[in-house]
Short mmCIF file of C-alpha atoms in Angstrom, two decimals:
data_model
loop_
_atom_site.label_atom_id
_atom_site.label_comp_id
_atom_site.label_asym_id
_atom_site.label_seq_id
_atom_site.Cartn_x
_atom_site.Cartn_y
_atom_site.Cartn_z
CA MET A 1 -0.60 25.76 -0.37
CA PRO A 2 -1.83 22.33 0.80
CA ILE A 3 0.59 19.43 0.37
CA ILE A 4 -2.37 17.35 -0.89
CA GLU A 5 -5.51 18.50 -2.67
CA THR A 6 -8.15 16.42 -4.42
CA LYS A 7 -11.00 17.78 -6.53
CA ASN A 8 -13.95 15.56 -7.51
CA LEU A 9 -11.72 12.49 -7.56
CA LYS A 10 -13.29 9.45 -9.19
CA LYS A 11 -11.95 5.93 -9.70
CA VAL A 12 -13.89 3.42 -11.76
CA TYR A 13 -12.90 -0.20 -12.36
CA SER A 14 -14.41 -1.80 -15.45
CA GLU A 15 -14.78 -5.50 -16.15
CA GLY A 16 -16.76 -6.20 -19.27
CA ASP A 17 -20.00 -4.25 -18.96
CA THR A 18 -19.69 -4.03 -15.19
CA LYS A 19 -18.41 -0.82 -13.62
CA THR A 20 -17.38 -0.50 -9.98
CA PHE A 21 -17.11 2.99 -8.53
CA ALA A 22 -14.31 2.79 -5.96
CA LEU A 23 -14.21 6.57 -5.42
CA GLN A 24 -16.77 9.23 -6.29
CA ASN A 25 -16.70 13.04 -5.97
CA THR A 26 -13.86 12.92 -3.44
CA SER A 27 -12.64 16.43 -2.57
CA PHE A 28 -10.43 17.42 0.37
CA SER A 29 -7.05 18.96 1.19
CA VAL A 30 -4.29 18.24 3.69
CA GLU A 31 -1.92 20.89 5.00
CA ASP A 32 1.81 20.33 5.40
CA GLY A 33 2.46 18.83 8.85
CA GLU A 34 -1.14 17.69 9.41
CA PHE A 35 -2.09 14.26 10.82
CA VAL A 36 -5.21 12.95 9.07
CA ALA A 37 -6.95 9.59 9.46
CA VAL A 38 -9.08 8.10 6.67
CA MET A 39 -11.70 5.73 8.07
CA GLY A 40 -14.25 3.41 6.57
CA PRO A 41 -15.37 -0.21 6.39
CA SER A 42 -13.85 -2.75 4.01
CA GLY A 43 -14.68 -1.77 0.42
CA SER A 44 -15.22 1.91 1.24
CA GLY A 45 -12.37 3.10 -1.01
CA LYS A 46 -9.63 3.66 1.59
CA SER A 47 -6.94 1.62 -0.16
CA THR A 48 -7.88 2.98 -3.58
CA LEU A 49 -7.50 6.52 -2.22
CA LEU A 50 -4.14 5.67 -0.64
CA HIS A 51 -2.85 4.27 -3.93
CA ILE A 52 -3.84 7.42 -5.80
CA LEU A 53 -2.39 9.76 -3.16
CA GLY A 54 0.84 7.75 -3.16
CA PHE A 55 1.15 7.90 -6.98
CA LEU A 56 0.74 4.11 -7.10
CA ASP A 57 -2.40 4.44 -9.25
CA GLU A 58 -4.14 7.16 -11.25
CA GLN A 59 -7.69 8.43 -10.90
CA THR A 60 -10.27 7.95 -13.66
CA SER A 61 -11.31 11.62 -13.48
CA GLY A 62 -10.99 14.65 -11.24
CA LYS A 63 -7.75 16.16 -9.99
CA TYR A 64 -5.12 15.17 -7.48
CA LEU A 65 -2.47 17.77 -6.68
CA PHE A 66 0.65 16.95 -4.68
CA GLU A 67 2.48 20.15 -3.72
CA GLY A 68 0.40 21.95 -6.35
CA LYS A 69 1.19 19.61 -9.26
CA SER A 70 -0.93 16.84 -10.71
CA PHE A 71 0.08 13.32 -11.72
CA SER A 72 -0.06 14.34 -15.41
CA ASP A 73 2.38 17.23 -14.83
CA HIS A 74 5.18 14.76 -14.10
CA SER A 75 7.15 12.31 -16.21
CA GLU A 76 7.35 8.66 -15.08
CA GLU A 77 10.86 9.33 -13.79
CA GLU A 78 9.70 12.33 -11.76
CA ILE A 79 6.81 10.32 -10.26
CA ALA A 80 9.20 7.53 -9.27
CA HIS A 81 11.49 10.12 -7.65
CA ILE A 82 8.63 11.75 -5.70
CA ARG A 83 7.41 8.36 -4.48
CA ASN A 84 10.87 7.39 -3.31
CA ALA A 85 12.17 10.70 -1.93
CA GLU A 86 9.11 12.58 -0.67
CA MET A 87 6.74 9.77 0.33
CA GLY A 88 7.15 7.01 2.90
CA PHE A 89 4.86 3.96 3.02
CA ILE A 90 3.96 1.74 5.98
CA PHE A 91 1.77 -1.30 5.25
CA GLN A 92 -0.19 -3.70 7.44
CA SER A 93 1.75 -6.66 6.01
CA PHE A 94 5.16 -4.96 6.61
CA ASN A 95 6.48 -5.87 3.09
CA LEU A 96 9.97 -6.69 4.35
CA LEU A 97 12.25 -8.88 2.25
CA PRO A 98 12.54 -12.15 4.20
CA ARG A 99 16.18 -13.13 3.62
CA ILE A 100 17.97 -9.90 4.46
CA ASN A 101 18.39 -8.29 7.86
CA VAL A 102 16.85 -5.11 9.28
CA LEU A 103 19.80 -2.96 8.17
CA GLU A 104 19.60 -4.16 4.56
CA ASN A 105 15.79 -3.87 4.47
CA THR A 106 16.01 -0.30 5.72
CA LYS A 107 18.52 0.64 3.01
CA LEU A 108 16.33 -0.58 0.12
CA PRO A 109 14.84 2.83 -0.88
CA LEU A 110 18.35 4.25 -1.20
CA ILE A 111 19.02 1.97 -4.18
CA TYR A 112 16.79 4.26 -6.25
CA SER A 113 18.15 7.51 -4.81
CA ASN A 114 21.05 9.79 -5.68
CA VAL A 115 22.61 9.29 -2.24
CA PRO A 116 26.20 7.99 -2.42
CA GLU A 117 26.41 4.37 -1.26
CA SER A 118 29.07 5.35 1.27
CA LYS A 119 26.34 7.11 3.30
CA TRP A 120 23.75 4.32 3.24
CA ASP A 121 24.82 2.48 6.39
CA ASN A 122 24.88 5.61 8.56
CA MET A 123 21.50 6.78 7.26
CA ALA A 124 19.94 3.35 7.86
CA ARG A 125 21.41 3.09 11.36
CA GLU A 126 20.02 6.53 12.22
CA ALA A 127 16.53 5.54 10.99
CA ILE A 128 16.67 2.23 12.88
CA GLU A 129 17.77 3.99 16.06
CA SER A 130 14.87 6.46 15.75
CA VAL A 131 12.38 3.56 16.03
CA GLY A 132 14.24 1.84 18.88
CA LEU A 133 15.35 -1.22 16.91
CA THR A 134 19.15 -1.01 17.04
CA HIS A 135 19.31 -4.22 19.10
CA ARG A 136 17.70 -6.10 16.17
CA ILE A 137 19.71 -4.53 13.36
CA ASP A 138 21.32 -7.82 12.26
CA HIS A 139 18.14 -9.92 12.54
CA GLU A 140 16.06 -11.13 9.59
CA PRO A 141 12.28 -10.58 9.59
CA SER A 142 11.57 -14.19 10.65
CA GLN A 143 13.43 -13.46 13.90
CA LEU A 144 11.32 -10.39 14.74
CA SER A 145 7.99 -9.98 16.52
CA GLY A 146 5.12 -8.28 14.69
CA GLY A 147 5.80 -4.97 16.40
CA GLU A 148 9.49 -5.17 15.55
CA LYS A 149 8.68 -5.92 11.90
CA GLN A 150 6.50 -2.82 11.76
CA ARG A 151 9.23 -0.71 13.38
CA ALA A 152 11.65 -1.98 10.72
CA ALA A 153 9.11 -1.01 8.06
CA ILE A 154 8.83 2.47 9.58
CA ALA A 155 12.62 2.83 9.59
CA ARG A 156 12.63 1.96 5.89
CA ALA A 157 9.86 4.53 5.26
CA LEU A 158 11.93 7.21 7.04
CA ILE A 159 15.27 6.57 5.34
CA ASN A 160 14.84 9.33 2.73
CA LYS A 161 13.28 11.76 5.25
CA PRO A 162 10.00 12.02 3.31
CA LYS A 163 7.60 14.95 3.64
CA ILE A 164 4.59 12.68 3.93
CA ILE A 165 4.03 9.22 5.37
CA PHE A 166 1.16 6.98 4.28
CA ALA A 167 0.33 4.41 6.96
CA ASP A 168 -2.10 1.72 5.75
CA GLU A 169 -3.60 -0.12 8.78
CA PRO A 170 -0.18 0.01 10.53
CA THR A 171 -1.51 -1.66 13.70
CA GLY A 172 -3.83 -4.13 11.95
CA ASN A 173 -1.63 -7.21 12.49
CA LEU A 174 -0.41 -6.28 15.97
CA ASP A 175 -1.45 -6.92 19.56
CA SER A 176 -2.59 -3.90 21.59
CA LYS A 177 0.79 -3.30 23.27
CA SER A 178 2.72 -3.37 19.97
CA GLY A 179 0.02 -1.28 18.30
CA LYS A 180 0.33 1.39 20.99
CA MET A 181 4.10 1.47 20.46
CA ILE A 182 3.66 1.97 16.71
CA MET A 183 1.14 4.79 17.26
CA GLU A 184 3.59 6.41 19.68
CA ILE A 185 6.26 6.40 16.94
CA ILE A 186 3.80 7.81 14.37
CA GLU A 187 2.76 10.58 16.76
CA LYS A 188 6.41 11.44 17.35
CA LEU A 189 7.07 11.62 13.61
CA ASN A 190 4.23 14.11 13.26
CA GLU A 191 4.68 16.20 16.40
CA ASP A 192 8.47 16.25 16.75
CA GLU A 193 9.71 15.69 13.21
CA GLY A 194 6.95 17.53 11.30
CA HIS A 195 6.02 14.73 8.90
CA THR A 196 2.56 14.91 7.33
CA ILE A 197 0.72 11.67 8.19
CA ILE A 198 -2.13 10.02 6.28
CA LEU A 199 -3.37 7.09 8.37
CA ILE A 200 -5.72 4.52 6.85
CA THR A 201 -7.71 2.56 9.43
CA HIS A 202 -11.08 0.99 10.17
CA GLU A 203 -10.66 1.41 13.93
CA THR A 204 -12.18 4.46 15.61
CA TYR A 205 -9.74 4.33 18.54
CA THR A 206 -6.72 4.33 16.19
CA ALA A 207 -8.20 7.10 14.01
CA GLU A 208 -8.69 9.32 17.06
CA HIS A 209 -4.91 9.68 17.45
CA ALA A 210 -5.12 11.98 14.39
CA GLN A 211 -6.07 15.67 14.34
CA ARG A 212 -8.84 15.03 11.85
CA ILE A 213 -10.88 12.11 10.52
CA ILE A 214 -12.19 11.73 6.97
CA ARG A 215 -14.87 9.01 6.78
CA LEU A 216 -15.52 7.14 3.54
CA HIS A 217 -18.54 5.05 2.61
CA ASP A 218 -19.04 3.46 -0.82
CA GLY A 219 -16.27 5.63 -2.24
CA GLU A 220 -17.66 8.96 -1.02
CA ILE A 221 -16.70 11.23 1.87
CA ILE A 222 -19.54 11.24 4.38
CA SER A 223 -17.79 13.38 7.00
CA ASP A 224 -14.58 15.35 7.50
CA LYS A 225 -14.18 16.56 11.08
CA LYS A 226 -11.50 17.57 13.55
CA VAL A 227 -10.98 15.19 16.48
CA ARG A 228 -12.23 16.84 19.67
CA HIS A 229 -10.72 14.43 22.17
CA ARG A 230 -7.55 12.98 20.68
CA HIS A 231 -5.93 9.83 22.00
CA SER A 232 -2.18 10.00 22.58
CA ALA A 233 -0.06 6.88 22.81
CA ARG A 234 2.81 9.08 24.00
CA LYS A 235 0.86 10.49 26.95
CA GLU A 236 -0.52 7.07 27.84
CA GLU A 237 3.06 5.74 27.88
CA PHE A 238 4.17 8.69 29.99
CA LYS A 239 1.45 8.04 32.60
CA LYS A 240 2.88 4.57 33.17
#
C-alpha cells in the first residue's frame, strides 16, 4: 500500500465570482521509502499540494489517502497527531523561533507529543547530532548561518522520527555549498534512515537528487518520470 495516494485532487480558491484552480485532476502515489521531487514554476500548485499532503489544508474535491486513510476519516485530534508524529516539515524560511536556542527549537514538536519530558533533551541532542550541529546547540537562530538554520530546522523535523518528510524549497535561501550540505543530509535520511521524502523545488538540479520527478504546470501534472541520472551530494562530497 502506498504511503501517499491522490485521486483526481482538485483545489479551488474562490473570491467573489472569481475562481482560481490551484490543483486540477492531480493523481499519483508515493511508496514508503521513496524520494520524490515535485517541480514547477511559481504558481504551478506546488505549495498547495504540499499543504494538502501535510494535512495543513483540505482539497476541494478528489481523494487524498495517507497510509490508506483520507483526511475525512480522522478527527481533528488524530490529524494533529499524524502531522506531529508521522510527518516532518522543512521550510525555505526555516521557521525557527528567534529567542530560543537550537536545543529548545528542536524540542518544540515534543510539546504536543506523549513523550515524557524527561526524555526531551536526549532526543533533541540525538537529532541535532545527526545533522552535525552539536557545536551550535546553545546558539540562537540570529547567531547561525543560513545552512546552520536549515540544519536546525531538519533536526526539529526529525525529533519524532517521522515516516515522511516534506521539504519545501529547503535550499532556496542558501548558497551552493550550504545547499549541497542540506541535500547530503536529505539523501542520508532517505537512503540510510528510510524516510520517505517529498521535495518541493523549482530547480532542476536539486530535483534530480530524487528518484522521481513530478512536474506541475497550472495545477496539473504534466509529467511523472524516474530520474535516469541522479545527482548525489553524498558522492560529490566523497570525491573531494
